[in-house]
Short mmCIF file of C-alpha atoms in Angstrom, two decimals:
data_model
loop_
_atom_site.label_atom_id
_atom_site.label_comp_id
_atom_site.label_asym_id
_atom_site.label_seq_id
_atom_site.Cartn_x
_atom_site.Cartn_y
_atom_site.Cartn_z
CA MET D 28 1.11 48.82 -17.85
CA ASP D 29 -0.93 51.21 -15.71
CA ILE D 30 0.51 54.72 -15.96
CA ASN D 31 -2.24 56.47 -14.00
CA ALA D 32 -0.12 56.44 -10.82
CA LEU D 33 2.57 58.37 -12.65
CA ARG D 34 0.11 60.91 -13.97
CA LYS D 35 -1.46 61.35 -10.53
CA ALA D 36 2.02 62.20 -9.21
CA GLY D 37 2.16 65.05 -11.73
CA LEU D 38 4.53 63.35 -14.17
CA ARG D 39 4.18 64.17 -17.83
CA THR D 40 3.99 60.79 -19.58
CA SER D 41 3.73 59.67 -23.17
CA LYS D 42 3.12 56.46 -25.06
CA ALA D 43 2.79 58.38 -28.35
CA GLN D 44 4.81 56.77 -31.12
CA LEU D 45 6.44 60.05 -32.13
CA ASP D 46 7.75 60.57 -28.59
CA LEU D 47 8.92 56.98 -28.23
CA ASP D 48 10.64 57.07 -31.62
CA SER D 49 12.85 59.92 -30.42
CA TYR D 50 14.29 57.64 -27.72
CA ARG D 51 15.17 54.72 -30.01
CA ARG D 52 18.80 55.80 -30.13
CA ASP D 53 21.35 58.12 -28.60
CA LEU D 54 24.05 60.03 -30.47
CA TRP D 55 26.19 57.00 -31.20
CA PRO D 56 27.26 57.41 -34.86
CA ARG D 57 27.01 53.67 -35.53
CA ASN D 58 23.29 53.66 -34.78
CA THR D 59 22.75 56.80 -36.86
CA LEU D 60 24.46 55.20 -39.83
CA GLN D 61 22.54 51.94 -39.40
CA MET D 62 19.26 53.82 -39.34
CA HIS D 63 19.96 55.98 -42.37
CA ARG D 64 21.98 53.64 -44.56
CA GLU D 65 20.51 50.26 -43.71
CA GLY D 66 17.02 51.21 -42.50
CA VAL D 67 17.60 49.51 -39.14
CA GLN D 68 15.12 50.69 -36.51
CA PRO D 69 16.28 50.13 -32.92
CA ASP D 70 13.61 49.06 -30.46
CA ALA D 71 11.48 51.80 -28.94
CA PRO D 72 10.75 52.08 -25.22
CA ALA D 73 7.24 51.49 -23.90
CA LEU D 74 6.89 54.79 -22.07
CA ALA D 75 8.62 58.14 -21.62
CA VAL D 76 8.34 60.47 -18.64
CA TRP D 77 9.63 63.99 -18.03
CA PRO D 78 10.10 64.59 -14.29
CA GLU D 79 10.64 68.08 -12.91
CA ASN D 80 12.04 67.19 -9.49
CA ALA D 81 13.67 64.45 -7.44
CA GLU D 82 10.35 63.32 -5.95
CA GLN D 83 8.96 62.61 -9.41
CA ILE D 84 12.06 60.60 -10.29
CA SER D 85 11.59 58.57 -7.11
CA THR D 86 7.96 57.97 -8.07
CA ALA D 87 8.95 56.84 -11.57
CA LEU D 88 11.65 54.51 -10.24
CA ALA D 89 9.30 52.98 -7.67
CA TRP D 90 6.67 52.49 -10.37
CA ALA D 91 9.21 50.83 -12.70
CA GLN D 92 10.33 48.47 -9.94
CA GLN D 93 6.73 47.54 -9.13
CA GLU D 94 5.94 46.97 -12.82
CA GLY D 95 9.19 45.09 -13.49
CA VAL D 96 10.19 47.61 -16.16
CA SER D 97 13.80 48.52 -16.94
CA VAL D 98 14.75 52.20 -16.74
CA VAL D 99 16.85 54.21 -19.17
CA PRO D 100 17.98 57.68 -18.02
CA TYR D 101 18.05 60.26 -20.80
CA GLY D 102 19.65 63.69 -20.54
CA ALA D 103 20.82 65.25 -23.77
CA GLY D 104 20.92 61.89 -25.55
CA SER D 105 24.67 61.79 -25.49
CA GLY D 106 25.15 58.28 -24.15
CA VAL D 107 27.40 57.99 -27.22
CA CYS D 108 27.75 54.20 -27.09
CA GLY D 109 24.10 53.22 -26.91
CA GLY D 110 23.66 53.82 -23.17
CA ALA D 111 20.92 56.44 -23.52
CA ALA D 112 18.89 54.52 -26.10
CA GLY D 113 15.52 53.21 -24.98
CA ARG D 114 15.11 49.45 -24.81
CA ARG D 115 12.07 47.42 -25.79
CA GLY D 116 9.52 47.71 -23.01
CA SER D 117 11.59 50.18 -20.99
CA LEU D 118 10.74 53.40 -19.20
CA VAL D 119 12.78 56.37 -20.39
CA ILE D 120 13.24 59.07 -17.76
CA ASP D 121 14.10 62.23 -19.67
CA THR D 122 15.65 64.81 -17.35
CA LYS D 123 15.40 67.86 -19.65
CA ARG D 124 12.70 69.49 -17.52
CA MET D 125 14.95 69.35 -14.45
CA ARG D 126 16.55 72.74 -15.03
CA ARG D 127 16.33 74.56 -11.69
CA ILE D 128 19.20 76.04 -9.74
CA ILE D 129 18.78 74.72 -6.20
CA GLN D 130 21.50 76.61 -4.36
CA VAL D 131 24.48 78.83 -5.17
CA ASP D 132 27.38 79.24 -2.74
CA HIS D 133 29.13 82.36 -3.96
CA GLU D 134 31.94 82.07 -1.44
CA ALA D 135 32.82 78.48 -2.39
CA ARG D 136 31.94 79.15 -6.04
CA THR D 137 29.76 76.07 -6.23
CA ALA D 138 26.21 75.43 -7.28
CA HIS D 139 23.70 72.67 -6.63
CA VAL D 140 21.60 72.26 -9.75
CA GLN D 141 19.18 69.77 -11.22
CA ALA D 142 20.09 67.59 -14.18
#
């Protein structure tokens, strides 16, 4: 798994175990209980990235398709039913760094914001 293309595109990437461990689960109570009561460790993803804009997400998705890697989007980790948990060998795209306000329309009272 060559992640240099992602890094060249300016994406912050990590294969560090501590980072990957944080994406083993989402906030689904069943998984929390299994981990703490039964010692069950869900699978960890292979790689995590933290894009800051739509272009970096496009780069990460193109890379994942080329590498044949599944993608798990991760916002606040509130997939609730396991949907935000990393899968074995997956790429987690964590959108926490996408926090810009793109446009505000005061008249319509709407805003276009990142994740």
